[in-house]
CSV table of C-alpha atoms and ligand atoms in Angstrom, one decimal:
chain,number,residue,atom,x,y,z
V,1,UNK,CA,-28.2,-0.6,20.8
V,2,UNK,CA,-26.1,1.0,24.2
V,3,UNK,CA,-28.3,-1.9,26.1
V,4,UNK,CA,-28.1,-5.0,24.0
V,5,UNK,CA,-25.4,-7.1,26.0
V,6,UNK,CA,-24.3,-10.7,25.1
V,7,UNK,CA,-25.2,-13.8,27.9
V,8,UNK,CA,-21.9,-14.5,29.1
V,9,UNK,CA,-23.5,-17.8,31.2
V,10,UNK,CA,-24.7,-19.0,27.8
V,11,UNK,CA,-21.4,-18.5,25.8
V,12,UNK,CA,-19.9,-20.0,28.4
V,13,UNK,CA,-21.9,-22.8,28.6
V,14,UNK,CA,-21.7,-23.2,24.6
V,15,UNK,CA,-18.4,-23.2,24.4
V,16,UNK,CA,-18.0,-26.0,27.2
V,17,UNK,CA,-20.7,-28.4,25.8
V,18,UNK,CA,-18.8,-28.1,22.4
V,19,UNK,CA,-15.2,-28.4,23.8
V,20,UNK,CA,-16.3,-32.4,25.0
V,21,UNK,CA,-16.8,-32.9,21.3
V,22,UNK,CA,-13.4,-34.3,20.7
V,23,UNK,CA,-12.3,-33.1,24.2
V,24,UNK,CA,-9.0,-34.4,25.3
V,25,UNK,CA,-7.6,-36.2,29.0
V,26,UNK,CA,-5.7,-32.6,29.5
V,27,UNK,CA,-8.8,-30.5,28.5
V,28,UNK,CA,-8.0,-29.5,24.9
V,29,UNK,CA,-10.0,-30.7,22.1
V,30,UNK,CA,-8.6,-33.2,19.1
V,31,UNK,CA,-11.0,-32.6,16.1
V,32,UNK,CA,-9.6,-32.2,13.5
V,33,UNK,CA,-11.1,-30.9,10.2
V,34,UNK,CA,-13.5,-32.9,8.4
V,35,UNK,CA,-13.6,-35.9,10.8
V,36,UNK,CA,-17.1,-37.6,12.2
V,37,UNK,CA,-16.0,-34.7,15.3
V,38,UNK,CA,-15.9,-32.1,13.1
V,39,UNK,CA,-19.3,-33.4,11.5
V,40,UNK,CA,-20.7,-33.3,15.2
V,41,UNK,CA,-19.7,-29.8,15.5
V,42,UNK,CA,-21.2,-28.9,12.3
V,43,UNK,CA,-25.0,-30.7,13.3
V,44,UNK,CA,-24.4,-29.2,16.8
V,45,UNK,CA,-24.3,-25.4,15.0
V,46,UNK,CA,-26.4,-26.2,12.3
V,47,UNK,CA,-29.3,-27.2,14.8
V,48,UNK,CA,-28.3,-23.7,17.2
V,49,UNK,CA,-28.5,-21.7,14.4
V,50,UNK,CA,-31.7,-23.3,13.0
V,51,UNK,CA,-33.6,-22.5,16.2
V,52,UNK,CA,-32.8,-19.3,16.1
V,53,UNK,CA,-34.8,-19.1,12.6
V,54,UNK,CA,-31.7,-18.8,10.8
V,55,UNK,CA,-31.1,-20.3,7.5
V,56,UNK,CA,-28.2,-22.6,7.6
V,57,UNK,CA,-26.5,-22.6,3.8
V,58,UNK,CA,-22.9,-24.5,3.2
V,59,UNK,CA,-21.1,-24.2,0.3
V,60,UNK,CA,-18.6,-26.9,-2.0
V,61,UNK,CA,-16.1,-26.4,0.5
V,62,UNK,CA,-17.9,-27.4,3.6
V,63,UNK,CA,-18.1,-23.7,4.9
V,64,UNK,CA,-21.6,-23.3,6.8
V,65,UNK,CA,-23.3,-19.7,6.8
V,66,UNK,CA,-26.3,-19.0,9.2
V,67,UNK,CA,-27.9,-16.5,8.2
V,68,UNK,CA,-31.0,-14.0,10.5
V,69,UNK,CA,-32.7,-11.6,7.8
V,70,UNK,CA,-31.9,-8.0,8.0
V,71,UNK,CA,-34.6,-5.3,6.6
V,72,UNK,CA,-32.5,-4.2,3.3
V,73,UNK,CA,-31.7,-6.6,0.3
V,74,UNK,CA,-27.9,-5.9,0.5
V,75,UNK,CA,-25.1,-8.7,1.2
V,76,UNK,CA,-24.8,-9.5,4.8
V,77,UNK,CA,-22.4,-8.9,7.5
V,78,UNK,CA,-20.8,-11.7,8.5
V,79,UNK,CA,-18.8,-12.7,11.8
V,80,UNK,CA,-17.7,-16.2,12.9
V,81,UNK,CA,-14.5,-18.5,12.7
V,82,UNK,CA,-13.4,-22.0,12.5
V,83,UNK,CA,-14.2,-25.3,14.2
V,84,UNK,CA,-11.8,-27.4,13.5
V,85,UNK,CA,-8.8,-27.9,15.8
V,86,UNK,CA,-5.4,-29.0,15.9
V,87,UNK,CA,-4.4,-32.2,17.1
V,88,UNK,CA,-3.6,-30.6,20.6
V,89,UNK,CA,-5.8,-27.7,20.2
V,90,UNK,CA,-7.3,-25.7,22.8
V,91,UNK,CA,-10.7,-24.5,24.0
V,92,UNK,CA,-11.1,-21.6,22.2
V,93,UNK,CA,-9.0,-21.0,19.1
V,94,UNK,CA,-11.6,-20.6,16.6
V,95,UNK,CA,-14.9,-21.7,18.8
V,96,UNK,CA,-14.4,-18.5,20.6
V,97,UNK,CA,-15.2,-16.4,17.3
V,98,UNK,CA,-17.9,-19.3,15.8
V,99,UNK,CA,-19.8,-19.4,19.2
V,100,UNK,CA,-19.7,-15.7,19.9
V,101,UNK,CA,-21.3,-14.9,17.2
V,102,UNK,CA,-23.8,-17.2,17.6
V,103,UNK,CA,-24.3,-15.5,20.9
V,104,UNK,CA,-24.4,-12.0,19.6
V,105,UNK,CA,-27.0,-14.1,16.8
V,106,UNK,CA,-29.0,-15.0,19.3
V,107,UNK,CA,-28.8,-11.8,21.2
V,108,UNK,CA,-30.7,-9.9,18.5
V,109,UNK,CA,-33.2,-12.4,18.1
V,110,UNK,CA,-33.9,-12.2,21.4
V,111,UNK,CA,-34.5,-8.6,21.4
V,112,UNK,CA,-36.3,-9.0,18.5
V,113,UNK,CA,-33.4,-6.0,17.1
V,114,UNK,CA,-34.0,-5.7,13.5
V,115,UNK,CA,-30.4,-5.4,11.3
V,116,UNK,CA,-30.9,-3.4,8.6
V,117,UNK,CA,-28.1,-6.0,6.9
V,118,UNK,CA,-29.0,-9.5,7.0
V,119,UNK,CA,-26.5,-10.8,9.9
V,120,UNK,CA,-24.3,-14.3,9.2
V,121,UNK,CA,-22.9,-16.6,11.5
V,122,UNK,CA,-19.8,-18.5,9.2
V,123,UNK,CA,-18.1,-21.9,10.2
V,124,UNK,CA,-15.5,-21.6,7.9
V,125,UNK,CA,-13.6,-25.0,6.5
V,126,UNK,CA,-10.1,-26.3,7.7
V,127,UNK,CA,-8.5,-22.8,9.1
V,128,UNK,CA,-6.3,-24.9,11.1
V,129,UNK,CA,-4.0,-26.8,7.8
V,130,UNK,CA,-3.0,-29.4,9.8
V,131,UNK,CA,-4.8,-32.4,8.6
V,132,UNK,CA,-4.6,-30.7,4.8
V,133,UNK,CA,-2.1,-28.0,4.2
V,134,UNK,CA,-2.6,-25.2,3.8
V,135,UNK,CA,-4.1,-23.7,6.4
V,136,UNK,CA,-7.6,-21.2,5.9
V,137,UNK,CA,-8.3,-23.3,2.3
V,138,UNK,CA,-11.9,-22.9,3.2
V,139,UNK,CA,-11.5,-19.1,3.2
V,140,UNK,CA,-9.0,-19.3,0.7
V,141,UNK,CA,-11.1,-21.0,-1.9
V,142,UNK,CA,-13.7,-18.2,-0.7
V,143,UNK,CA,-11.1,-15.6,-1.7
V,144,UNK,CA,-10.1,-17.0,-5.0
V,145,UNK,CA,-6.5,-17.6,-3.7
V,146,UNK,CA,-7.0,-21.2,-4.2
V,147,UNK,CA,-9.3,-23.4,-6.7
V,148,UNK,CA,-12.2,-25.8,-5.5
V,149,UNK,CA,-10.8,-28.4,-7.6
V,150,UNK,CA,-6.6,-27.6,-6.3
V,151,UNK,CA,-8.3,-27.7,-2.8
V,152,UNK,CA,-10.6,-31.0,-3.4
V,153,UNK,CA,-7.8,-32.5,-4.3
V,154,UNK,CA,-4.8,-32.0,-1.2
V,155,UNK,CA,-4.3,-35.1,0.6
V,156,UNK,CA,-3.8,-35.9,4.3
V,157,UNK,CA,-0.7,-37.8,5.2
V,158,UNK,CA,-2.7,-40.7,5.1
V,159,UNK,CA,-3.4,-40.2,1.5
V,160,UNK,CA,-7.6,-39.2,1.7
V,161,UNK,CA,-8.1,-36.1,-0.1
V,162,UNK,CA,-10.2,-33.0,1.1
V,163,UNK,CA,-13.0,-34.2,-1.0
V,164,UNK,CA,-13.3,-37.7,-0.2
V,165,UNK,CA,-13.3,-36.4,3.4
V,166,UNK,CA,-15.6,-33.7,2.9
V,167,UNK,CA,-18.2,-36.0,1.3
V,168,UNK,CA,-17.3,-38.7,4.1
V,169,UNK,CA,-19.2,-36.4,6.0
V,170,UNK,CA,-21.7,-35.1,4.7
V,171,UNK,CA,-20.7,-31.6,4.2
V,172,UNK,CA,-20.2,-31.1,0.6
V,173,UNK,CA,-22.6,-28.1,0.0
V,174,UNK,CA,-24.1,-27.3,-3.4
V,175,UNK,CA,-23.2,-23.7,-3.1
V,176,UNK,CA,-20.1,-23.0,-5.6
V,177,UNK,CA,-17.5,-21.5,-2.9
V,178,UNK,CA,-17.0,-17.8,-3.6
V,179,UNK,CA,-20.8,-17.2,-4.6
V,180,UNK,CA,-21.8,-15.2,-1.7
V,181,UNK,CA,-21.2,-11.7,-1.6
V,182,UNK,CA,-20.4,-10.2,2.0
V,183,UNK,CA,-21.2,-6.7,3.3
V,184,UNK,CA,-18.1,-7.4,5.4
V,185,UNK,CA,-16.5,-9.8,7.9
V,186,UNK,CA,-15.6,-9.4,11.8
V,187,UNK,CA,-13.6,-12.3,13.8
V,188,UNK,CA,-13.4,-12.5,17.1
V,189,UNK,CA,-10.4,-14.6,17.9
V,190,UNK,CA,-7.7,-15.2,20.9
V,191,UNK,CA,-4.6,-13.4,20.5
V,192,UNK,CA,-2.9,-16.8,20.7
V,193,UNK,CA,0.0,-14.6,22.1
V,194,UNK,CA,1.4,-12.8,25.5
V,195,UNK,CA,1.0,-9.0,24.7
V,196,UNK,CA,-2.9,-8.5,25.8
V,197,UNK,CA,-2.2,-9.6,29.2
V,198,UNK,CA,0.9,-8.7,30.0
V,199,UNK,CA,-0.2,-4.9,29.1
V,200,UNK,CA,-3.6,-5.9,30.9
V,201,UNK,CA,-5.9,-4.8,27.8
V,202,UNK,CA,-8.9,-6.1,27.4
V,203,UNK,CA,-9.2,-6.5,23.9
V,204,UNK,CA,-7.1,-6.1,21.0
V,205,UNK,CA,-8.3,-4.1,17.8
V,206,UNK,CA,-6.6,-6.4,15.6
V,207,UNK,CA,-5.2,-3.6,12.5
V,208,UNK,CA,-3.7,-6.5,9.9
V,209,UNK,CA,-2.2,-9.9,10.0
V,210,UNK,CA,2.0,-10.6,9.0
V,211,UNK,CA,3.1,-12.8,6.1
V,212,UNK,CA,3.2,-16.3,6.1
V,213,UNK,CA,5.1,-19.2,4.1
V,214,UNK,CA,5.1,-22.8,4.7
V,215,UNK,CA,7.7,-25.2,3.0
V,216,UNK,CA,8.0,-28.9,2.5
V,217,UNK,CA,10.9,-30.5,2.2
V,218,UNK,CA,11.8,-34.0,1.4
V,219,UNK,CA,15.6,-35.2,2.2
V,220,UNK,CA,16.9,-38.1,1.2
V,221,UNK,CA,19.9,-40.1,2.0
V,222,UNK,CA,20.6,-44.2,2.7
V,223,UNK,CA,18.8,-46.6,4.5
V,224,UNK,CA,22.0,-48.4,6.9
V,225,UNK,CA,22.8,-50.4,9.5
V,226,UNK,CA,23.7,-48.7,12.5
V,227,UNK,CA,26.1,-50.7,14.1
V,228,UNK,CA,28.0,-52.0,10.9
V,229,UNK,CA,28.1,-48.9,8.9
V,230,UNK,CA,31.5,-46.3,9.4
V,231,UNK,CA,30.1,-43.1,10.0
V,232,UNK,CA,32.2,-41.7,7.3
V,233,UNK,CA,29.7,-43.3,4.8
V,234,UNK,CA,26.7,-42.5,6.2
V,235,UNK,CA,23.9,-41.0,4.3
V,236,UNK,CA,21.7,-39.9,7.4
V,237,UNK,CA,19.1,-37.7,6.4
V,238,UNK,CA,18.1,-37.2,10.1
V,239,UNK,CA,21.2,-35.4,10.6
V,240,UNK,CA,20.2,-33.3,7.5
V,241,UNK,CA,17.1,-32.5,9.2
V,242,UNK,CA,18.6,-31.6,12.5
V,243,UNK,CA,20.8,-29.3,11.0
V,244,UNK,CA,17.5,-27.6,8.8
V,245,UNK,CA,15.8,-27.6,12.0
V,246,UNK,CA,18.5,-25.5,13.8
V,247,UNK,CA,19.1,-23.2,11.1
V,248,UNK,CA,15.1,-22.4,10.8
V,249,UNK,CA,15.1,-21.5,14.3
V,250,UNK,CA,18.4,-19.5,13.4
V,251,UNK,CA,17.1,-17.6,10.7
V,252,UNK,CA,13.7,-16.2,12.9
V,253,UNK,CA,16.0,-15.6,15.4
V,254,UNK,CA,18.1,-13.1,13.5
V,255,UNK,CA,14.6,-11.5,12.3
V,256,UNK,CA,14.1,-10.3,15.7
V,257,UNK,CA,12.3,-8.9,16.9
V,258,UNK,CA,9.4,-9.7,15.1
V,259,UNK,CA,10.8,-12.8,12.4
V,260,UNK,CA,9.6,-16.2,13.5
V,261,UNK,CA,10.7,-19.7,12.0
V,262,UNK,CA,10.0,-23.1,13.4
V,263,UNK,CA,9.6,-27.1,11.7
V,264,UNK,CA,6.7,-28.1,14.1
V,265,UNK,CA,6.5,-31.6,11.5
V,266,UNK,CA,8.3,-34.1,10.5
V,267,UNK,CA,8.3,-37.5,9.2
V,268,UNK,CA,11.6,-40.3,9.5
V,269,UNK,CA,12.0,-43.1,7.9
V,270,UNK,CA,12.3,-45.6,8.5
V,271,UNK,CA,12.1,-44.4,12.1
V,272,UNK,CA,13.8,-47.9,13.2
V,273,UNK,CA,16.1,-48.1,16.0
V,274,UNK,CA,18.9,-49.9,14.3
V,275,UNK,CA,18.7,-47.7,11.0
V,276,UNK,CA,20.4,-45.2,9.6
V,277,UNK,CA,17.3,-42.9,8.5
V,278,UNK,CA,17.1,-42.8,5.2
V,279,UNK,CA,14.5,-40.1,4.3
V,280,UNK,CA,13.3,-37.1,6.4
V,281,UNK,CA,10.2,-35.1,5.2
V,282,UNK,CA,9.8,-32.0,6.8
V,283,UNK,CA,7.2,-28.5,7.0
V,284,UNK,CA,8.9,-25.5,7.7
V,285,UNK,CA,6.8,-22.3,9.0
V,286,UNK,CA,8.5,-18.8,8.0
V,287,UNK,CA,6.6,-15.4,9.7
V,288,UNK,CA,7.2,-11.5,9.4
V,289,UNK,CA,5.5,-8.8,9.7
V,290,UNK,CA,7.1,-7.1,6.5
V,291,UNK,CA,6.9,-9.4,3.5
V,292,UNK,CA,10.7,-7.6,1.9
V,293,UNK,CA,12.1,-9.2,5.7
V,294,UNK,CA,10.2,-12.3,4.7
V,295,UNK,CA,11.7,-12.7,1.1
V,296,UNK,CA,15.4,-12.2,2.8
V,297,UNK,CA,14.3,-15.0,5.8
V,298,UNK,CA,13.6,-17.8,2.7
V,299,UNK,CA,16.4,-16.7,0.6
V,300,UNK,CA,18.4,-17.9,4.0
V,301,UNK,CA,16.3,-20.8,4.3
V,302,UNK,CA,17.1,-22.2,1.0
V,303,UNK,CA,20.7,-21.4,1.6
V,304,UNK,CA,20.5,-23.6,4.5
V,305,UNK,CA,19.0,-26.6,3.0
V,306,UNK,CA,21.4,-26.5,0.6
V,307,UNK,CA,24.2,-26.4,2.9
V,308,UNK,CA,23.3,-28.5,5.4
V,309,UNK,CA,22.2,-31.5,2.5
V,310,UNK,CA,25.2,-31.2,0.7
V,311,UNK,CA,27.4,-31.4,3.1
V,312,UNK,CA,26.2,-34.5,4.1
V,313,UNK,CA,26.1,-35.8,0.5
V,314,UNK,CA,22.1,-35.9,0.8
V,315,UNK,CA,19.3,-35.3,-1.8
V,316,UNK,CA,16.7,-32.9,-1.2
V,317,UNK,CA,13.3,-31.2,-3.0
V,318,UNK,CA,12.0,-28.3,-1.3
V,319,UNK,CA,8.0,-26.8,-2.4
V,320,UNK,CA,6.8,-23.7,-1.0
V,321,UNK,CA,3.2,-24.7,-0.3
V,322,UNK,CA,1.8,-21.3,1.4
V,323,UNK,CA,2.5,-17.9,0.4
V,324,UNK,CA,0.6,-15.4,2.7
V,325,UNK,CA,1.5,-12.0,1.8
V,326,UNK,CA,1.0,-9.2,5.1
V,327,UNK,CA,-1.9,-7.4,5.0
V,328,UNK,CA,-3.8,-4.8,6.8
V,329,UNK,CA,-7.6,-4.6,7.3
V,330,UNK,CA,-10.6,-2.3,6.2
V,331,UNK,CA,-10.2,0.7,8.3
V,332,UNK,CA,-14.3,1.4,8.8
V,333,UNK,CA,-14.4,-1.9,10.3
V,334,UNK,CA,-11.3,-1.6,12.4
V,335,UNK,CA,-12.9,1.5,13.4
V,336,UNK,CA,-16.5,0.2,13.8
V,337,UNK,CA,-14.2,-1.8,16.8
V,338,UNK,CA,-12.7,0.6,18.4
V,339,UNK,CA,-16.0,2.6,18.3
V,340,UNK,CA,-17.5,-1.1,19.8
V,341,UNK,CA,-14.7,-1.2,22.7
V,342,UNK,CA,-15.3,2.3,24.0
V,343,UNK,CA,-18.6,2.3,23.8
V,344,UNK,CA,-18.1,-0.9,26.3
V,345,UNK,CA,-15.7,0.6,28.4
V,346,UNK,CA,-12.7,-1.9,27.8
V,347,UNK,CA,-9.0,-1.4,27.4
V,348,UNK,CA,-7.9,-1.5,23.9
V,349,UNK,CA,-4.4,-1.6,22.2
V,350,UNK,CA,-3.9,-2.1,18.6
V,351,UNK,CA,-2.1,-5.4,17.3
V,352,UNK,CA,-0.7,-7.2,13.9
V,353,UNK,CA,-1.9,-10.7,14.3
V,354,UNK,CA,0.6,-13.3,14.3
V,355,UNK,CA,-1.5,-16.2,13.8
V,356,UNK,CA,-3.1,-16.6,10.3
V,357,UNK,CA,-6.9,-16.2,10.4
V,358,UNK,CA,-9.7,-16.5,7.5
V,359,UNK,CA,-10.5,-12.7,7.9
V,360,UNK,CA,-7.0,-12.8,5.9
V,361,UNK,CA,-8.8,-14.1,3.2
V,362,UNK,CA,-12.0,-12.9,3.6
V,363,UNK,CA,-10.6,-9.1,3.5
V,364,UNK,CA,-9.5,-9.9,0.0
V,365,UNK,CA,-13.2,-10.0,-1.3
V,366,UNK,CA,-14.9,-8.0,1.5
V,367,UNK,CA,-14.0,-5.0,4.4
V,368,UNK,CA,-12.9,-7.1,7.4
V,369,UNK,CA,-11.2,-6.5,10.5
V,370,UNK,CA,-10.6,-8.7,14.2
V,371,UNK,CA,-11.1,-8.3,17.6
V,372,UNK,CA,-8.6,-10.6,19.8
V,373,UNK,CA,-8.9,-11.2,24.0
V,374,UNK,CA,-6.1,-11.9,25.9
V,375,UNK,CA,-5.1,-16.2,26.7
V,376,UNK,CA,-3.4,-17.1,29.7
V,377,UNK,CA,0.2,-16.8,29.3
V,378,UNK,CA,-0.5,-16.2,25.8
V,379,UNK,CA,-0.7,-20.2,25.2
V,380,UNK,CA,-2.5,-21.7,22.5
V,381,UNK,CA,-2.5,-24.3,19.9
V,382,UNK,CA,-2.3,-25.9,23.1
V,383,UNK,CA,-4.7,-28.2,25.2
V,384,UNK,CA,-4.1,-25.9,28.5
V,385,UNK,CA,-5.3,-22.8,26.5
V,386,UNK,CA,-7.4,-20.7,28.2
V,387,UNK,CA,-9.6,-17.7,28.6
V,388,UNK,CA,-11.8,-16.6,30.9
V,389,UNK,CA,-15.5,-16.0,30.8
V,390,UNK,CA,-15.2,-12.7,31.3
V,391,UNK,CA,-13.0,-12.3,29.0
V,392,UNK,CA,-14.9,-14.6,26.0
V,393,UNK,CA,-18.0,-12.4,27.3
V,394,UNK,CA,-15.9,-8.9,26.7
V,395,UNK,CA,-14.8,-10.3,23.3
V,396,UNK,CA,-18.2,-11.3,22.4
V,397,UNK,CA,-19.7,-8.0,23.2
V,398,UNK,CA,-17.3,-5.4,21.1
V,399,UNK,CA,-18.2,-8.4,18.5
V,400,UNK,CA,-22.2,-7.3,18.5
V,401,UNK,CA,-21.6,-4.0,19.3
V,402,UNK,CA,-18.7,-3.7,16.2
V,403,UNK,CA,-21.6,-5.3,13.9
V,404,UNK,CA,-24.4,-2.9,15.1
V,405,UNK,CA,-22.2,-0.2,14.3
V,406,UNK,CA,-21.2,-1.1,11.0
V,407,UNK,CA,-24.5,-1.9,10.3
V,408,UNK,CA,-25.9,1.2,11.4
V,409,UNK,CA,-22.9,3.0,8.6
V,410,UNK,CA,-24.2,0.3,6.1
V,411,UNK,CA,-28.1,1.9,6.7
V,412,UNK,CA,-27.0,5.6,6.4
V,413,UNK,CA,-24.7,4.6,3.2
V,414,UNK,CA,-28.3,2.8,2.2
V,415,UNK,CA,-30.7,6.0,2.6
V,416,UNK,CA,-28.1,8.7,1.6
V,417,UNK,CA,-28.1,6.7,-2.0
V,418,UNK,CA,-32.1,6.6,-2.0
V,419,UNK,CA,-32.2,10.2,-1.4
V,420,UNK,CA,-30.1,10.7,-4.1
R,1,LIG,O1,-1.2,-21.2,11.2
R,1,LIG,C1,-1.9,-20.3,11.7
R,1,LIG,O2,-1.4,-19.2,12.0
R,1,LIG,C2,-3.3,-20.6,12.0
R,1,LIG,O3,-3.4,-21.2,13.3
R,1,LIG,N1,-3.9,-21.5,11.0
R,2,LIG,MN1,-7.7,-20.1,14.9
R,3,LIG,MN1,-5.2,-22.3,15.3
């Protein structure tokens, strides 16, 4: 096991080749979920995995397991992450954990190392949210936290629904989502964040993930002329949004040192020169490590819509759409990481992710924990993003050496039941 090691040239090389699919001018990658990129993405793995003698399964949300047979009949450990991207997205948020375990995959079948849990490699649907809100409704659905049918249904801004899209594709599997039991569930992910590198660890042993709540709001006001209407009655419901806009950032900045609030979208109508906008709709993003901190930052938020609506004399509907409650993750597998680190030889601090992730979900219906590297200046959802080889390579090794050693707890649990 000590001398199993991951081909950092290959991952490399993987993660490159996939990058140009949907690659952008500045050297992100635009593919967003369930688009003919993200179906390239999906053949690309599915024909990887396949020569590697996996079997390639996807379920009725799109989510793609690969799966290398293990010597017991027990659920397998899974590993893996997302493909989709945002619309400026980076190199490696979510490839990273997808293509590393495909390397770590591949590793093992190389060796010809035989699991004594079937291993899985999972592509998991729409982590992102950004062309269909919420974000991780692929895991999510896996979870239980949403239905098939509530997440078939969400629409894009654009008006296609999930399952139009998903059948647009290709990628509607016949598996019922939520049918496949896991042993457990590692992600190796980016920290997406500056504390790795600026304490020079190597890798972080990821111990939960904060709370999370996303809120749309729609404001409404009065389509005007803007040279022959007195500002005194005006109905501008861009000014109402300007004034949301400042208070969200107001409220995560009195959360400090951890509370986070930011309105990353927005839509104005008409969006015309010479008009007085009429109607603002607007996603606000609310973060905290302590979900009590969380419930007083949207008590303040819906404070501040209020204010800052009527004072204007604007309508407005606010619906929370994402309610992501803080969790911490399975402590064998956080430890079969830190067990996976050492055993390496790299650096390790513990961390709370910031950044939502589908082990979030997938820890509600199996043991799960992450492993995070360090990103240069702690940039992402970005197209400069980046991590170095080494460090993807370092990432992907605590990755098969974490799975190894949870699979080797998984084979003494195994033969201490036998023996009774
Ligand atoms: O929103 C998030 O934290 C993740 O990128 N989906
Ligand atoms: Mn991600
Ligand atoms: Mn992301």
């Amino acid at each position: 096991m000590r001398n199993l090691a991951i081909d950092a040239e290959r991952l490399w090389g993987e993660l490159m080749e996939t990058a140009a699919i949907g690659g952008t001018q500045k050297g992100g990658i635009c593919r967003l979920t369930l688009t003919d990129l993200d179906r390239e993405v999906r053949d690309w793995f599915k024909a990887k995995a396949e020569a590697l003698g996996c079997r390639v399964t996807v379920d009725d949300m799109g989510t793609m397991f690969a799966r290398r047979p293990g010597t017991a009949d027990v659920p397998p450990i899974a590993f893996g992450s997302h493909l989709d991207t945002q619309p400026t997205g980076g190199k490696f948020d979510g490839a990273l954990g997808v293509l590393a375990a495909l390397e770590a995959l591949c590793t093992l079948h190389e060796a010809g190392y035989e699991t004594y849990a079937p291993i899985e490699v999972v592509n998991w649907t729409n982590e992102e949210g950004s062309r269909f809100a919420p974000a991780m409704v692929g895991s999510g659905v896996f979870a239980r936290v949403f239905t098939r049918d509530e997440a078939h249904a969400k629409q894009d801004r654009s008006g296609v629904t999930f399952g139009a899209a998903l059948d647009a594709i290709g990628y509607r599997g016949a598996e019922p989502c939520g049918a496949h039991p896991l042993s457990a569930f590692f992600e190796l992910h980016i920290e997406q964040g500056p504390i790795l590198e600026a304490q020079q660890r190597d890798i972080g042993v990821v111990t939960g993930v904060q709370a999370m709540r996303w809120y749309e709001v729609t404001i409404t006001g009065q389509d005007a002329h803007t040279g022959a209407t007195p500002m005194n009655l005006r109905k501008n419901a861009l000014l109402g949004a300007a004034r949301v806009i400042e208070r969200v950032d107001g409220i995560g900045r009195a959360a400090a040192p951890f509370g986070v609030g930011t309105v990353g979208l927005i839509e104005n109508k008409p969006n015309s020169r010479n008009v007085v906008p009429g109607e603002v709709f607007l996603c606000a993003d609310l973060r905290h490590p302590d979900d009590d901190m969380l419930d007083t930052m949207e008590r303040r938020f819906e404070i501040a819509v209020a204010d800052a609506c009527d004072g204007l004399g604007l309508g407005v509907t606010m619906q929370k759409i994402w309610h992501q409650p803080a969790l911490r993750f399975d402590p064998d597998c956080v430890a079969s990481v830190r067990a996976a680190a050492e055993l390496s030889g790299y650096s390790t601090r513990d961390m709370v992710s910031g950044a939502g992730h589908d082990a979030a979900y997938v820890s509600r219906v199996a043991p799960a924990s992450m492993i995070f590297v360090p990103c240069r200046g702690g940039i992402s959802h970005n197209e400069v993003e980046f991590t170095s080889k080494e460090q993807c390579a370092k990432g992907a090794q605590v990755l098969l050496q974490a799975v190894l050693d949870y699979d080797r707890k998984l084979a003494e649990r195994g033969r201490a039941t036998k023996n009774g």
